[in-house]
Structure formats: C-alpha cells, structure tokens
CSV table of C-alpha atoms and ligand atoms in Angstrom, one decimal:
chain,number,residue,atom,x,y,z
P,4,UNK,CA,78.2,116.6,106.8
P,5,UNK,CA,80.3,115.9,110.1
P,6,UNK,CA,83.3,117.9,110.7
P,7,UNK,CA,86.9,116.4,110.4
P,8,UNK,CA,87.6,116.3,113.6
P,9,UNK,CA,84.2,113.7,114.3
P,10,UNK,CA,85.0,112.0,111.2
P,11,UNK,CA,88.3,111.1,112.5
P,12,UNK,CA,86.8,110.2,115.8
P,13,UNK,CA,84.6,107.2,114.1
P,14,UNK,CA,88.4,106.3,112.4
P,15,UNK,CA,89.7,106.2,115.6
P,16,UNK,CA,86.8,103.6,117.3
P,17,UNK,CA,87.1,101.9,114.1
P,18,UNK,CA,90.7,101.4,115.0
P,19,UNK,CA,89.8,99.4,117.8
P,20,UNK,CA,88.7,97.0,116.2
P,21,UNK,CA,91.7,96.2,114.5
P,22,UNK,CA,92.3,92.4,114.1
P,23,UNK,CA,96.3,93.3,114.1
P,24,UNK,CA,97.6,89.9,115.9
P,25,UNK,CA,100.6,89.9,113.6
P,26,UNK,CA,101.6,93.4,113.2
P,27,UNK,CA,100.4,94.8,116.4
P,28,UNK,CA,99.6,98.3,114.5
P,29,UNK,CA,95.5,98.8,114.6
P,30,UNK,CA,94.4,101.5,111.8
P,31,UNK,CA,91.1,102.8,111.2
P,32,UNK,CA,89.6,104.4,108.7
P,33,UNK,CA,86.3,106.8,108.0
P,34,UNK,CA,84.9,107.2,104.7
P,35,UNK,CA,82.9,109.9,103.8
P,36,UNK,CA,80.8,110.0,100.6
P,37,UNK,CA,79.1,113.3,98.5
P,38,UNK,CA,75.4,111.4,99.8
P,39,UNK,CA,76.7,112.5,103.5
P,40,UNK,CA,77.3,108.6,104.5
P,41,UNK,CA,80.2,107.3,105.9
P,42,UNK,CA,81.4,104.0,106.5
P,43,UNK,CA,84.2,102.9,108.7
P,44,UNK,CA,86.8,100.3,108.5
P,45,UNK,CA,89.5,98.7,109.7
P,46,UNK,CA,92.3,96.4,109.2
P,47,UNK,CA,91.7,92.5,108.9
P,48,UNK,CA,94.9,90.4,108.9
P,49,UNK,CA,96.3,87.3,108.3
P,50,UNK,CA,98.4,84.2,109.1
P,51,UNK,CA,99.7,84.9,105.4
P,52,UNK,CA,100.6,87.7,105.7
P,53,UNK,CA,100.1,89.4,102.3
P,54,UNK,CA,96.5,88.7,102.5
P,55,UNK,CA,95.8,91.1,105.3
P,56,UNK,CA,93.2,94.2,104.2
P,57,UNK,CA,93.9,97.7,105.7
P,58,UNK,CA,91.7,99.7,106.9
P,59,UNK,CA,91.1,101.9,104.0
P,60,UNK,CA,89.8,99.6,101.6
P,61,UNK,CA,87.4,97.3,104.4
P,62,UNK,CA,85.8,101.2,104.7
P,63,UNK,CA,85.4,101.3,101.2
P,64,UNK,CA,84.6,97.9,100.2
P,65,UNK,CA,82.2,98.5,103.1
P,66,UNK,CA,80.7,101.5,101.2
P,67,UNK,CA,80.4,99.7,97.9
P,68,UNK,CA,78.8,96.6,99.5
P,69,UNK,CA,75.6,99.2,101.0
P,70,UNK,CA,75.0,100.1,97.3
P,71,UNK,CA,76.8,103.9,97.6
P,72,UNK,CA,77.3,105.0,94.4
P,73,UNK,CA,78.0,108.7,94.5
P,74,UNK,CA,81.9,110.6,95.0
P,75,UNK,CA,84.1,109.9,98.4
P,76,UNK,CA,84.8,113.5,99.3
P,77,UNK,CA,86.8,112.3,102.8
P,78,UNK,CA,88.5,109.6,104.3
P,79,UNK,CA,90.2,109.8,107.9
P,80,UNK,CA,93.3,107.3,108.5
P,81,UNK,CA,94.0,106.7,112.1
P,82,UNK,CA,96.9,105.1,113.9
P,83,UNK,CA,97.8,105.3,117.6
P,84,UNK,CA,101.2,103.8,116.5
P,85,UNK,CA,102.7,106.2,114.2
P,86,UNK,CA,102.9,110.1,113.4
P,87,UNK,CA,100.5,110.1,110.5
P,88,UNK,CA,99.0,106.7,108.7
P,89,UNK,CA,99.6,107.5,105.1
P,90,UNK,CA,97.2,105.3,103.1
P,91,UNK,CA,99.9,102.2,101.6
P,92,UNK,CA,100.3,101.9,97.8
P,93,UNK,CA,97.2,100.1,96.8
P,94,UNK,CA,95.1,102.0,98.6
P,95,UNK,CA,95.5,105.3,97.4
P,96,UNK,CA,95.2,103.8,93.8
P,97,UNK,CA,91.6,102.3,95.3
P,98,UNK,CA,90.8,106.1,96.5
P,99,UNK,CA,91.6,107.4,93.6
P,100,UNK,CA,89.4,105.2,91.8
P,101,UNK,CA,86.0,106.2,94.1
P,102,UNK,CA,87.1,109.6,94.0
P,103,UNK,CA,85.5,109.7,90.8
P,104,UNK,CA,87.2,112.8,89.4
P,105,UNK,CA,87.0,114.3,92.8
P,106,UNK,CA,90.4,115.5,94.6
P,107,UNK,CA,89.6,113.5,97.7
P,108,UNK,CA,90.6,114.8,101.4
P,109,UNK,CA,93.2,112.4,103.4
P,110,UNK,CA,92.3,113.4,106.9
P,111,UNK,CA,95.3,111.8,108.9
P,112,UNK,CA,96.0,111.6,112.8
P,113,UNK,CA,98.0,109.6,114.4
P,114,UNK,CA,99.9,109.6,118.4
P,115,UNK,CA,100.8,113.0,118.7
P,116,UNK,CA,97.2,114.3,117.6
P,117,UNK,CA,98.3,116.4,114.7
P,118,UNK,CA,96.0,116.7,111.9
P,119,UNK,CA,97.2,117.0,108.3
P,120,UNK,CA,95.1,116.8,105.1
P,121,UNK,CA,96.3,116.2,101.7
P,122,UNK,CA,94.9,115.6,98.3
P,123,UNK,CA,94.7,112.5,96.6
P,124,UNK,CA,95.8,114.0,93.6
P,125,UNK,CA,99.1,115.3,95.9
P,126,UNK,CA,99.9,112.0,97.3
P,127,UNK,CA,98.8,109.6,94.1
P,128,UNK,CA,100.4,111.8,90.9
P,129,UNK,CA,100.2,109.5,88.5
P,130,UNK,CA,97.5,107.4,89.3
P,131,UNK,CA,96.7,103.7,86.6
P,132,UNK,CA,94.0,104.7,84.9
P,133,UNK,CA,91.8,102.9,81.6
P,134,UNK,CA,90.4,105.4,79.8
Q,226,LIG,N1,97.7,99.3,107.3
Q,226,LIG,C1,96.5,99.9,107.1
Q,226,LIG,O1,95.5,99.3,107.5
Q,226,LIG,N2,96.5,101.1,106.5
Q,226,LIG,C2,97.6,101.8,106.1
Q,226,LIG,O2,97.5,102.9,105.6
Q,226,LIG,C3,98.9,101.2,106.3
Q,226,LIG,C4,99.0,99.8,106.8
Q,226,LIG,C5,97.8,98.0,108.0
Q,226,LIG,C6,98.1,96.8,107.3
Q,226,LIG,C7,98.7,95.9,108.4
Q,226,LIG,O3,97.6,95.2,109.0
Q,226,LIG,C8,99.3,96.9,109.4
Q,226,LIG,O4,98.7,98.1,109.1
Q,226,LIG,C9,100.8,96.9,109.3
Q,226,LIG,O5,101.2,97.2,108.0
C-alpha cells in the first residue's frame, strides 16, 4: 500500500483538476481501499451552487462505480487554500458509510504542508446509521 505522504501526492494532482470557477478553492481527494486501490477525486461545481460535488465523494463515487467492494482504510483531503481541508458534513457521513466498520484515516494537508490524521470515528461521533 502507498505511504501517506504519496497518497496525498495523487490528492494533491487530483486537486488540479478542480472545476472550482465559482468558489475558486480546488480540493482533491485520494481514496484508499483494504484491496490496495485508490481512486482520486475532485470537486465538480455548479452554476447552482448547491449542486457542486466535493472532492471526497467524486473519489468515492469513483470507487463504487469500478465495482470496489471491500473497506476504505484512507482518504487524503488536499487544499492549497486553507490549513487543513476537513471533509464538509455530508461527506464524512458518506465515509463513514464505506468505512464499513473500519475507523477510517483522514489524511489532511493543506498550504502550510502540515500533515494531520484523524479518525472518522473522532471527527463523525455520532454518525446516521439504519440498523
Ligand atoms: N469542498 C470539497 O471539495 N471538499 C471539502 O472537504 C470541503 C469543500 C469544495 C466544495 C466547493 O466546490 C468548494 O470546496 C468550496 O466550498
């Protein structure tokens, strides 16, 4: 399995291909599954606003649409616009879903080239769940 610090290097080319017109913030995003395959992503916006996709879900829906079915053990968040790019609301609760059980590694980086790495389980508590 590629290190961290390479899977946050395909978030960050994945990041320039933001289509970020409105916002001018490009994210990317590197998905990392138990198989050992990654998928990157990022985000897709709109001239309605509320229908742009970040970049952590087009990695995932990415993954789902090549048929993986097994955990995501990693995903690395990248913006060149901010400290660290925490994943938004929705797409934690979307991690949390293909995390199967797992307690998923947030790999984040952002300008000042810090890495931090938290748990989805830290930074989505009380996630919606149907048993
Ligand atoms: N965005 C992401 O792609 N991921 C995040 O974690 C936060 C926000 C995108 C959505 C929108 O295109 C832009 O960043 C500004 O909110």
């Amino acid at each position: 399995m590629k290190n961290n610090k390479e899977i946050l290097q395909l978030a960050i080319n994945a990041s320039k291909n933001a289509y970020c017109k409105y916002s001018d913030f490009p994210v990317g995003a590197c998905a990392v599954f138990e198989s050992r395959n990654e998928y990157t992503g990022c985000n897709v916006e709109n001239s309605s606003y509320g229908l742009s996709l970040c970049a952590e879900r087009n990695a995932i829906s990415s993954a789902i649409a090549a048929g993986e079915k097994s955990k995501l053990i990693k995903l690395a968040v990248y913006s060149s616009k901010t400290h660290l790019c925490f994943p938004c609301g929705a797409c934690r609760q979307w991690i949390y879903e293909f995390a199967k059980g797992y307690n998923t590694q947030i790999i984040l980086q952002g300008l000042d080239n810090e890495i931090k790495i938290f748990g989805i389980n830290e930074i989505l508590p009380y996630p919606f769940e149907i048993l």
